[in-house]
CSV table of C-alpha atoms in Angstrom, one decimal:
chain,number,residue,atom,x,y,z
A,1,MET,CA,0.3,0.2,0.0
A,2,LYS,CA,2.5,2.4,0.9
A,3,CYS,CA,4.3,1.5,-2.4
A,4,SER,CA,1.8,2.0,-4.4
A,5,ARG,CA,1.3,5.9,-2.7
A,6,ASP,CA,4.8,6.7,-3.4
A,7,LEU,CA,4.5,5.8,-6.9
A,8,SER,CA,1.6,7.9,-7.9
A,9,GLU,CA,3.0,10.5,-6.4
A,10,ARG,CA,6.0,10.5,-8.1
A,11,ARG,CA,3.8,10.1,-11.6
A,12,ARG,CA,2.0,13.5,-10.3
A,13,TYR,CA,4.9,15.0,-9.5
A,14,LEU,CA,6.6,14.6,-12.9
A,15,PHE,CA,3.2,15.8,-14.0
A,16,VAL,CA,3.7,19.1,-12.5
A,17,ILE,CA,7.1,19.6,-13.3
A,18,SER,CA,6.3,18.6,-16.8
A,19,ARG,CA,3.0,20.7,-17.3
A,20,TYR,CA,5.0,23.9,-15.7
A,21,ASN,CA,8.4,23.9,-16.2
A,22,VAL,CA,9.3,23.6,-13.3
A,23,THR,CA,13.6,24.2,-13.0
A,24,VAL,CA,15.1,21.0,-12.4
A,25,THR,CA,19.4,20.9,-13.1
A,26,GLN,CA,20.6,18.1,-14.5
A,27,CYS,CA,22.2,16.7,-11.2
A,28,GLY,CA,19.0,17.6,-9.7
A,29,ALA,CA,16.7,15.2,-11.7
A,30,ARG,CA,19.0,12.5,-11.1
A,31,GLN,CA,18.7,13.1,-6.9
A,32,LEU,CA,14.5,13.7,-8.0
A,33,GLU,CA,14.5,10.2,-9.0
A,34,ARG,CA,17.0,8.9,-6.0
A,35,TYR,CA,14.5,10.6,-3.6
A,36,ASN,CA,11.1,10.9,-4.7
A,37,MET,CA,9.9,7.7,-3.6
A,38,LEU,CA,11.1,8.1,-0.2
A,39,SER,CA,9.2,9.7,2.9
A,40,CYS,CA,9.4,11.7,5.8
A,41,SER,CA,7.7,10.8,8.8
A,42,LEU,CA,9.0,13.3,11.4
A,43,THR,CA,7.6,13.7,15.2
A,44,ASP,CA,6.7,16.0,17.2
A,45,THR,CA,9.4,15.9,19.7
A,46,MET,CA,12.5,16.0,20.1
A,47,GLU,CA,13.2,12.6,19.5
A,48,GLN,CA,12.5,12.3,15.6
A,49,HIS,CA,13.2,10.0,12.7
A,50,LEU,CA,15.0,11.9,9.8
A,51,PRO,CA,13.7,11.2,6.3
A,52,PRO,CA,16.6,9.0,4.6
A,53,TRP,CA,16.7,11.3,1.6
A,54,LEU,CA,18.0,14.4,4.3
A,55,CYS,CA,21.6,13.6,4.3
A,56,ASN,CA,25.3,15.6,3.7
A,57,ASP,CA,24.3,14.5,-0.1
A,58,PHE,CA,21.3,16.4,-0.1
A,59,LEU,CA,22.0,19.7,1.2
A,60,THR,CA,25.3,19.7,-0.9
A,61,HIS,CA,23.5,20.1,-4.2
A,62,VAL,CA,21.5,22.5,-2.0
A,63,LEU,CA,24.0,24.9,-1.4
A,64,GLN,CA,26.1,24.1,-4.6
A,65,SER,CA,22.8,25.8,-6.1
A,66,GLU,CA,24.0,29.5,-4.8
A,67,GLU,CA,26.6,31.8,-6.6
A,68,ASP,CA,28.9,31.5,-4.3
A,69,LYS,CA,29.1,28.5,-2.8
A,70,ARG,CA,29.3,25.8,-6.1
A,71,HIS,CA,31.9,24.2,-4.5
A,72,VAL,CA,31.6,23.3,-0.7
A,73,VAL,CA,31.9,20.5,1.1
A,74,VAL,CA,29.3,19.4,3.6
A,75,SER,CA,30.8,17.7,6.4
A,76,GLY,CA,27.3,17.4,8.6
A,77,PHE,CA,24.1,18.4,10.5
A,78,GLU,CA,21.7,18.7,12.8
A,79,ALA,CA,18.4,18.9,12.3
A,80,VAL,CA,15.4,19.2,15.2
A,81,PRO,CA,11.5,20.3,14.4
A,82,ALA,CA,11.0,23.7,13.4
A,83,ALA,CA,7.5,23.6,15.1
A,84,PRO,CA,6.3,22.7,18.5
A,85,PRO,CA,3.0,20.3,17.8
A,86,GLY,CA,-0.2,22.4,16.6
A,87,VAL,CA,1.8,24.9,14.4
A,88,ASN,CA,1.9,23.5,11.4
A,89,TYR,CA,-1.1,20.7,10.6
A,90,ALA,CA,-0.5,19.8,6.9
A,91,SER,CA,3.1,19.8,6.5
A,92,CYS,CA,6.8,18.7,8.7
A,93,LEU,CA,9.1,21.0,9.2
A,94,THR,CA,12.7,21.1,10.1
A,95,ARG,CA,15.2,23.3,11.1
A,96,VAL,CA,18.7,21.6,9.4
A,97,ARG,CA,21.8,23.5,10.8
A,98,VAL,CA,24.7,22.4,7.8
A,99,GLN,CA,28.6,22.5,8.9
A,100,PHE,CA,30.4,23.0,5.6
A,101,ARG,CA,33.6,23.8,4.1
A,102,TYR,CA,33.8,26.3,0.7
A,103,GLN,CA,36.5,24.4,-0.8
A,104,GLU,CA,37.5,20.2,0.4
A,105,GLU,CA,41.1,21.4,1.3
A,106,ALA,CA,39.4,24.2,3.8
A,107,ASP,CA,40.2,24.6,7.2
A,108,GLU,CA,37.9,27.1,8.4
A,109,LEU,CA,33.8,25.5,8.9
A,110,HIS,CA,31.0,27.1,8.5
A,111,SER,CA,27.3,26.6,9.4
A,112,VAL,CA,23.9,28.2,7.8
A,113,SER,CA,20.3,27.2,8.7
A,114,LEU,CA,17.4,26.0,6.8
A,115,ILE,CA,14.6,25.2,7.2
A,116,ILE,CA,13.2,22.1,5.1
A,117,LYS,CA,9.6,22.1,4.6
A,118,SER,CA,8.0,18.6,3.4
A,119,GLU,CA,4.9,16.8,2.8
A,120,LEU,CA,3.5,14.9,5.6
A,121,THR,CA,3.0,10.9,4.1
A,122,GLU,CA,1.1,9.4,7.4
A,123,GLY,CA,-1.7,10.1,9.1
A,124,CYS,CA,-4.9,11.9,9.3
A,125,ILE,CA,-4.2,15.4,7.5
A,126,CYS,CA,-2.7,12.7,4.6
A,127,GLU,CA,-6.1,11.8,3.9
A,128,ILE,CA,-7.7,15.1,4.3
A,129,PHE,CA,-6.0,17.7,3.0
A,130,GLU,CA,-3.8,15.7,-0.1
A,131,GLU,CA,-4.4,18.6,-1.9
A,132,LEU,CA,-2.1,20.6,-0.9
A,133,CYS,CA,0.8,18.7,-1.2
A,134,TYR,CA,2.2,19.8,-4.6
A,135,ILE,CA,1.1,23.6,-4.9
A,136,GLU,CA,3.2,25.0,-2.6
A,137,PRO,CA,6.3,23.9,-4.6
A,138,ILE,CA,5.2,25.1,-8.2
A,139,PHE,CA,4.1,28.8,-6.1
A,140,TYR,CA,7.7,28.8,-4.8
A,141,ASN,CA,9.4,27.6,-8.0
A,142,LYS,CA,7.6,29.2,-10.8
A,143,PHE,CA,5.1,32.3,-9.2
A,144,LEU,CA,7.9,33.8,-7.2
A,145,PRO,CA,10.1,34.1,-10.2
A,146,GLU,CA,7.1,35.0,-12.4
A,147,ALA,CA,6.5,37.9,-9.3
A,148,SER,CA,10.1,39.0,-9.2
A,149,LYS,CA,10.7,40.0,-12.3
A,150,ILE,CA,7.5,43.1,-10.9
A,151,THR,CA,8.5,44.0,-7.8
A,152,GLN,CA,10.2,42.2,-4.5
A,153,THR,CA,8.7,39.9,-2.9
A,154,SER,CA,9.8,40.6,0.4
A,155,PHE,CA,6.6,39.3,1.8
A,156,ALA,CA,7.3,35.7,1.3
A,157,PRO,CA,10.6,34.0,2.3
A,158,LYS,CA,13.9,33.0,0.1
A,159,GLU,CA,13.5,29.4,-1.3
A,160,PHE,CA,16.7,27.5,-2.5
A,161,PHE,CA,17.3,25.1,-5.1
A,162,SER,CA,15.7,21.2,-3.4
A,163,PRO,CA,16.4,17.6,-5.6
A,164,LYS,CA,13.4,16.7,-4.1
A,165,PHE,CA,10.2,18.9,-6.1
A,166,SER,CA,7.7,17.9,-2.8
A,167,ALA,CA,10.9,19.4,-0.4
A,168,MET,CA,11.3,22.5,-0.1
A,169,VAL,CA,14.3,24.6,1.4
A,170,LEU,CA,13.6,27.9,2.7
A,171,GLU,CA,15.4,30.4,4.4
A,172,ASP,CA,15.7,30.0,8.9
A,173,LEU,CA,13.6,33.7,8.9
A,174,SER,CA,14.7,32.6,12.8
A,175,GLU,CA,18.1,33.6,12.2
A,176,GLN,CA,17.0,37.2,11.2
A,177,GLY,CA,15.1,37.3,14.2
A,178,PHE,CA,11.6,36.8,13.1
A,179,GLN,CA,9.5,34.6,15.7
A,180,THR,CA,5.2,33.1,15.3
A,181,ALA,CA,3.3,35.1,17.7
A,182,ASP,CA,1.2,33.3,20.2
A,183,ARG,CA,-1.6,31.9,18.6
A,184,THR,CA,-3.8,31.7,21.3
A,185,LYS,CA,-3.1,35.5,22.4
A,186,GLN,CA,-3.8,36.7,19.4
A,187,LEU,CA,-3.1,40.4,17.6
A,188,ASP,CA,-3.0,43.9,18.2
A,189,PHE,CA,-3.7,46.4,15.8
A,190,ASP,CA,0.4,46.9,14.4
A,191,HIS,CA,0.8,43.3,13.6
A,192,CYS,CA,-2.6,43.4,12.2
A,193,ARG,CA,-1.7,46.5,9.9
A,194,LEU,CA,1.7,45.1,8.7
A,195,TYR,CA,-0.2,42.2,7.4
A,196,ALA,CA,-2.7,43.9,6.0
A,197,ILE,CA,0.0,45.7,3.9
A,198,ALA,CA,2.1,42.4,3.3
A,199,ALA,CA,-1.3,41.0,1.6
A,200,ALA,CA,-1.8,43.7,-0.4
A,201,ASN,CA,1.3,43.3,-1.8
A,202,PHE,CA,0.8,40.2,-2.8
A,203,HIS,CA,-2.0,40.2,-4.0
A,204,ALA,CA,-1.5,43.1,-6.2
A,205,VAL,CA,1.7,41.5,-8.1
A,206,SER,CA,-0.5,38.4,-8.1
A,207,VAL,CA,-2.9,40.3,-10.9
A,208,ALA,CA,-0.1,41.6,-13.1
A,209,VAL,CA,1.4,37.5,-13.2
A,210,HIS,CA,-1.7,36.6,-14.0
A,211,LYS,CA,-1.7,38.8,-17.4
A,212,ASN,CA,1.1,37.2,-18.2
A,213,ASN,CA,0.6,33.8,-16.8
A,214,PRO,CA,-3.3,33.1,-16.1
A,215,GLU,CA,-3.1,29.3,-16.6
A,216,LEU,CA,-0.6,29.3,-13.6
A,217,VAL,CA,-2.3,31.3,-11.3
A,218,GLU,CA,-5.8,30.0,-11.5
A,219,PHE,CA,-4.3,26.1,-11.3
A,220,ILE,CA,-2.1,27.0,-7.8
A,221,GLY,CA,-5.0,29.4,-7.0
A,222,LYS,CA,-7.7,26.0,-7.6
A,223,GLU,CA,-10.2,26.1,-4.6
A,224,LYS,CA,-9.2,23.8,-1.9
A,225,ILE,CA,-11.1,24.0,1.2
A,226,PHE,CA,-14.9,25.4,0.2
A,227,SER,CA,-15.6,23.1,-2.5
A,228,ASN,CA,-17.8,20.3,-2.6
A,229,ASP,CA,-15.2,17.9,-5.2
A,230,LEU,CA,-12.7,17.5,-2.5
A,231,LYS,CA,-12.0,15.1,0.3
A,232,SER,CA,-11.9,17.2,3.4
A,233,THR,CA,-15.4,18.3,1.8
A,234,GLY,CA,-17.7,15.7,4.6
A,235,CYS,CA,-14.1,16.4,7.6
A,236,PHE,CA,-15.7,19.8,7.7
A,237,LYS,CA,-19.4,19.2,7.3
A,238,TYR,CA,-19.1,17.3,10.6
A,239,MET,CA,-17.2,19.7,12.0
A,240,ILE,CA,-19.7,22.8,11.1
A,241,ARG,CA,-22.6,20.4,12.7
A,242,CYS,CA,-20.4,19.2,16.1
A,243,ALA,CA,-19.6,22.8,16.3
A,244,PHE,CA,-22.5,24.7,15.8
A,245,GLU,CA,-24.3,21.9,18.0
A,246,CYS,CA,-22.1,23.7,21.2
A,247,LEU,CA,-22.5,26.9,19.4
A,248,ALA,CA,-25.9,27.1,20.2
A,249,ASP,CA,-25.9,25.3,23.7
A,250,ARG,CA,-23.1,27.8,25.1
A,251,THR,CA,-25.1,31.2,23.0
A,252,ALA,CA,-28.5,29.8,25.0
A,253,ALA,CA,-26.8,30.0,28.0
A,254,LEU,CA,-26.1,33.4,28.2
A,255,SER,CA,-29.3,35.8,28.5
A,256,ARG,CA,-27.5,38.8,26.4
A,257,PHE,CA,-27.2,36.4,23.1
A,258,SER,CA,-29.5,33.6,23.7
A,259,ARG,CA,-31.8,35.1,21.4
A,260,TYR,CA,-29.5,33.5,18.4
A,261,CYS,CA,-29.3,30.0,19.5
A,262,GLY,CA,-32.3,29.3,17.3
A,263,LEU,CA,-30.3,31.1,14.3
A,264,ILE,CA,-27.8,29.1,14.8
A,265,ARG,CA,-28.6,25.9,14.6
A,266,ARG,CA,-31.0,26.6,11.2
A,267,THR,CA,-27.9,27.9,9.8
A,268,SER,CA,-25.9,24.9,11.1
A,269,VAL,CA,-28.0,23.1,8.3
A,270,ASN,CA,-27.1,25.0,5.4
A,271,LEU,CA,-24.0,26.7,5.8
A,272,TRP,CA,-21.2,24.8,4.1
A,273,ASP,CA,-23.9,25.6,0.6
A,274,MET,CA,-23.6,29.5,1.8
A,275,LEU,CA,-19.7,28.8,2.4
A,276,VAL,CA,-19.0,27.6,-1.5
A,277,GLN,CA,-21.2,29.9,-3.0
A,278,ALA,CA,-19.7,33.3,-1.0
A,279,HIS,CA,-15.9,31.7,-2.7
A,280,GLN,CA,-16.9,31.8,-5.9
A,281,ARG,CA,-14.7,34.1,-7.9
A,282,SER,CA,-15.4,37.8,-8.4
A,283,GLU,CA,-16.9,39.8,-11.3
A,284,VAL,CA,-15.2,42.8,-9.7
A,285,LEU,CA,-11.4,41.6,-8.8
A,286,ASN,CA,-9.6,38.1,-8.3
A,287,THR,CA,-6.2,37.8,-7.0
A,288,ILE,CA,-4.1,35.1,-5.7
A,289,ASN,CA,-5.0,34.6,-1.4
A,290,GLN,CA,-3.0,32.5,0.9
A,291,GLY,CA,-6.3,30.4,2.2
A,292,ASP,CA,-5.8,30.8,5.4
A,293,PRO,CA,-3.9,33.5,6.6
A,294,TRP,CA,-3.9,33.3,10.2
A,295,THR,CA,-0.9,33.6,13.4
A,296,THR,CA,0.5,31.0,12.7
A,297,ASN,CA,1.5,31.0,8.8
A,298,MET,CA,3.2,34.6,9.0
A,299,MET,CA,6.3,35.2,11.5
A,300,PHE,CA,7.2,38.8,12.6
A,301,ARG,CA,10.3,40.7,13.1
A,302,TYR,CA,10.7,43.2,16.6
A,303,ASN,CA,13.2,46.6,16.3
A,304,ASP,CA,15.0,47.1,19.3
A,305,GLU,CA,12.6,49.3,21.4
A,306,GLY,CA,10.2,46.2,20.8
A,307,ALA,CA,7.5,47.4,18.5
A,308,VAL,CA,7.0,44.8,15.2
A,309,ALA,CA,8.4,46.2,12.5
A,310,GLU,CA,7.7,43.3,9.9
A,311,VAL,CA,6.4,40.2,8.7
A,312,LYS,CA,6.9,37.7,6.5
A,313,LEU,CA,4.3,34.9,5.5
A,314,VAL,CA,5.4,31.7,5.5
A,315,ASP,CA,2.9,28.5,4.4
A,316,PHE,CA,1.6,28.4,0.6
A,317,GLN,CA,-0.9,25.1,0.7
A,318,ALA,CA,-3.8,26.4,0.8
A,319,LEU,CA,-3.9,29.3,-2.5
A,320,ARG,CA,-7.2,30.5,-3.7
A,321,TYR,CA,-8.3,32.7,-6.7
A,322,GLY,CA,-10.8,34.3,-5.5
A,323,SER,CA,-11.9,37.6,-3.9
A,324,PRO,CA,-8.5,39.1,-1.8
A,325,VAL,CA,-11.2,40.0,0.3
A,326,ASN,CA,-11.3,36.6,1.6
A,327,ASP,CA,-7.6,36.9,3.0
A,328,LEU,CA,-8.6,40.0,4.8
A,329,ILE,CA,-12.0,38.3,6.7
A,330,PHE,CA,-10.5,35.3,7.0
A,331,PHE,CA,-7.5,37.1,9.2
A,332,ILE,CA,-9.5,39.3,11.3
A,333,TRP,CA,-12.0,36.6,12.5
A,334,THR,CA,-8.9,34.3,13.3
A,335,SER,CA,-6.2,36.0,14.3
A,336,ALA,CA,-6.4,39.7,15.3
A,337,ASN,CA,-7.1,40.3,18.5
A,338,HIS,CA,-11.1,41.7,20.6
A,339,GLU,CA,-9.9,45.0,20.1
A,340,VAL,CA,-9.5,45.1,16.7
A,341,ARG,CA,-12.3,43.1,15.6
A,342,ARG,CA,-14.2,45.5,17.5
A,343,ASN,CA,-12.9,48.8,17.1
A,344,ARG,CA,-10.3,49.1,14.1
A,345,ARG,CA,-12.0,46.9,11.2
A,346,ASP,CA,-12.7,49.7,9.3
A,347,GLU,CA,-9.6,51.3,9.8
A,348,LEU,CA,-7.9,47.8,8.5
A,349,TYR,CA,-9.8,48.0,5.8
A,350,GLN,CA,-8.6,51.2,4.8
A,351,VAL,CA,-5.3,50.2,5.0
A,352,TYR,CA,-5.2,47.6,2.8
A,353,LEU,CA,-7.8,49.2,0.2
A,354,GLU,CA,-5.3,52.4,-0.2
A,355,THR,CA,-2.2,49.6,-0.1
A,356,LEU,CA,-3.6,47.5,-3.0
A,357,ASN,CA,-4.9,50.1,-5.2
A,358,ARG,CA,-1.6,52.0,-4.8
A,359,ARG,CA,0.5,49.5,-5.9
A,360,LEU,CA,-1.8,47.7,-8.7
A,361,ARG,CA,-1.6,51.3,-10.2
A,362,GLU,CA,2.2,50.6,-9.9
A,363,PHE,CA,2.1,46.9,-11.6
A,364,ASN,CA,0.4,49.2,-14.2
A,365,CYS,CA,-3.1,47.3,-14.0
A,366,SER,CA,-6.3,48.8,-15.0
A,367,GLU,CA,-8.1,47.2,-11.6
A,368,PHE,CA,-9.4,49.2,-8.8
A,369,PHE,CA,-11.0,48.5,-5.4
A,370,THR,CA,-13.5,51.0,-4.9
A,371,PHE,CA,-14.6,51.4,-0.7
A,372,ILE,CA,-18.4,50.4,-1.8
A,373,GLU,CA,-17.4,47.1,-4.0
A,374,PHE,CA,-15.1,45.7,-1.3
A,375,MET,CA,-17.6,46.5,1.6
A,376,GLU,CA,-20.1,44.4,-0.2
A,377,HIS,CA,-17.6,41.8,-0.5
A,378,VAL,CA,-17.1,42.0,3.1
A,379,LYS,CA,-21.1,41.5,3.0
A,380,LYS,CA,-21.0,38.9,1.4
A,381,LEU,CA,-18.4,36.6,3.5
A,382,ARG,CA,-20.5,36.8,6.3
A,383,PRO,CA,-21.3,32.4,6.2
A,384,LEU,CA,-17.1,33.0,6.8
A,385,VAL,CA,-17.7,34.9,10.3
A,386,ILE,CA,-19.4,32.7,11.7
A,387,PHE,CA,-18.2,29.7,9.9
A,388,LEU,CA,-14.5,31.0,11.8
A,389,MET,CA,-15.7,32.0,14.9
A,390,GLY,CA,-18.2,28.8,15.7
A,391,VAL,CA,-15.4,26.1,14.0
A,392,MET,CA,-11.9,27.6,14.0
A,393,LEU,CA,-11.5,30.0,16.9
A,394,PRO,CA,-11.8,27.4,19.5
A,395,LEU,CA,-9.7,25.4,18.1
A,396,ASN,CA,-7.1,27.8,17.9
A,397,PHE,CA,-7.8,29.5,21.4
A,398,HIS,CA,-7.1,25.7,22.7
A,399,SER,CA,-3.8,25.2,24.8
A,400,HIS,CA,-3.2,21.8,23.2
A,401,PRO,CA,-2.6,20.1,19.5
A,402,VAL,CA,-6.0,20.0,17.4
A,403,ASN,CA,-6.7,16.3,17.1
A,404,PHE,CA,-7.9,15.8,13.1
A,405,GLY,CA,-8.5,13.0,13.2
A,406,ALA,CA,-11.7,12.9,16.1
A,407,PHE,CA,-13.3,14.8,12.8
A,408,LEU,CA,-12.1,12.2,10.1
A,409,HIS,CA,-15.3,9.8,10.5
A,410,GLU,CA,-18.0,10.1,12.9
A,411,GLU,CA,-18.7,7.3,14.7
A,412,VAL,CA,-22.2,5.7,16.5
A,413,GLY,CA,-22.1,6.9,19.8
A,414,GLN,CA,-19.2,9.6,20.1
A,415,SER,CA,-19.2,12.1,22.2
A,416,ASN,CA,-19.4,15.8,20.5
A,417,PRO,CA,-15.2,15.8,19.5
A,418,PHE,CA,-16.3,20.0,20.0
A,419,GLU,CA,-17.0,19.7,23.8
A,420,LYS,CA,-13.3,20.2,25.6
A,421,TYR,CA,-13.1,23.3,22.9
A,422,TYR,CA,-15.8,25.4,23.7
A,423,ASN,CA,-14.4,24.7,27.5
A,424,ASN,CA,-15.1,26.5,30.5
A,425,SER,CA,-12.1,29.3,29.7
A,426,TYR,CA,-13.1,29.8,26.1
A,427,CYS,CA,-16.9,30.3,26.7
A,428,SER,CA,-16.0,33.4,29.9
A,429,ASN,CA,-13.6,34.9,28.0
A,430,HIS,CA,-13.4,34.9,24.5
A,431,LEU,CA,-17.3,33.7,23.2
A,432,PRO,CA,-19.7,36.6,24.5
A,433,LYS,CA,-17.0,38.9,22.8
A,434,LEU,CA,-16.8,37.2,19.6
A,435,LEU,CA,-21.1,37.2,19.6
A,436,GLU,CA,-21.1,40.7,20.1
A,437,GLN,CA,-18.7,41.3,17.4
A,438,MET,CA,-20.8,39.7,15.0
A,439,GLU,CA,-23.9,41.4,16.2
A,440,MET,CA,-21.8,44.7,15.8
A,441,ALA,CA,-20.4,43.3,12.2
A,442,GLY,CA,-24.0,42.5,10.9
A,443,VAL,CA,-23.7,39.2,10.8
A,444,PHE,CA,-26.6,37.9,12.5
A,445,ASN,CA,-29.3,40.5,10.6
A,446,TYR,CA,-27.3,39.7,7.2
A,447,LEU,CA,-27.8,35.8,8.0
A,448,GLU,CA,-31.8,36.5,9.2
A,449,GLN,CA,-32.5,37.9,5.7
A,450,TYR,CA,-30.3,35.4,3.7
A,451,ARG,CA,-33.0,32.8,5.1
A,452,LYS,CA,-35.5,34.7,3.9
């Protein structure tokens, strides 16, 4: 069974390489043949089983692709998990410290830290999100080089050559002072403002790339979450049903918001169809979206005074081609703190929109997003708001890694797997504030009108 899976994956990678002319040097091609049948199985602890392809030979080819390292010799490396459990769900992240010499006869030993991002080959996530594994390498190998012809792609980390198509080798941003924010604390306005600017730059350049290569952009932007023809569809429908049972029960217990209990229960029945419809491509403006821009899919750098100074987007597995407002709504309702969601959403919208339109002009794109058009898209995405609040935020606020296996198969007599996420801490500290924010954003009024 394992060999059959590896063979089918290898054929898929070779097809993608052929279709999109992904650059593989002669040496890299030989390595690709050698490594494609191998798999990665890191554990979530410091004790790990490294994939067989991660070796001195692999790392030598990575470093020798750099102009100033044509003759380096790798003498060894150390590898540890690059992210704690619960931060990366659909990939295997390894931090590798490589020791090397510039010449075989040289005495001086140098080192460099790299992040190797490879696909998962086992576990329930593989069953749910098998479509994600080959999109990100195409994004780095084909989209970013096209984008870099238009502008600096400083919103993403630098990629190194990799002999293995499904394993990306990226710069270690932590070496430059970047760090991932705590997903349970959420982000203040300064962090959100930096994200909005980076997202607008990313979205705008994707419009320019689309003009030159629409097939590439639309291929990597094929819907990967809100679609009825994916393996993950059943899982998400089950998650909605379970989460909204808990959400309705907890809302009924809050006298201030209990009148919304029935609406929440009714919404759960057709919310999936509303989400699929809301994520259809726009008639006004479509861009590449990061797809799931939440706290752990970006890293921040701080200045000497401790103020946040820069952001990098670090995950591009769930790319979507559609309205750019999708990304902003996803980010605000998963990652912004309560103060931003309650009082500064419009300010954040304005920062984003001004940056987007300015960059579109700089890239000689005729597209323009008015504030009225933008707010119409915000309105259409109100089903996404209640989905994120009901399904995603209880998981994000939980201190332990999410067990996605509990949502993969519904079993007779199985207790509601969302019960532990709708705990006292979440329902006391966050739920009342979130319900108030949704009320202020017109989410409940929209859902009532949608039914009519």
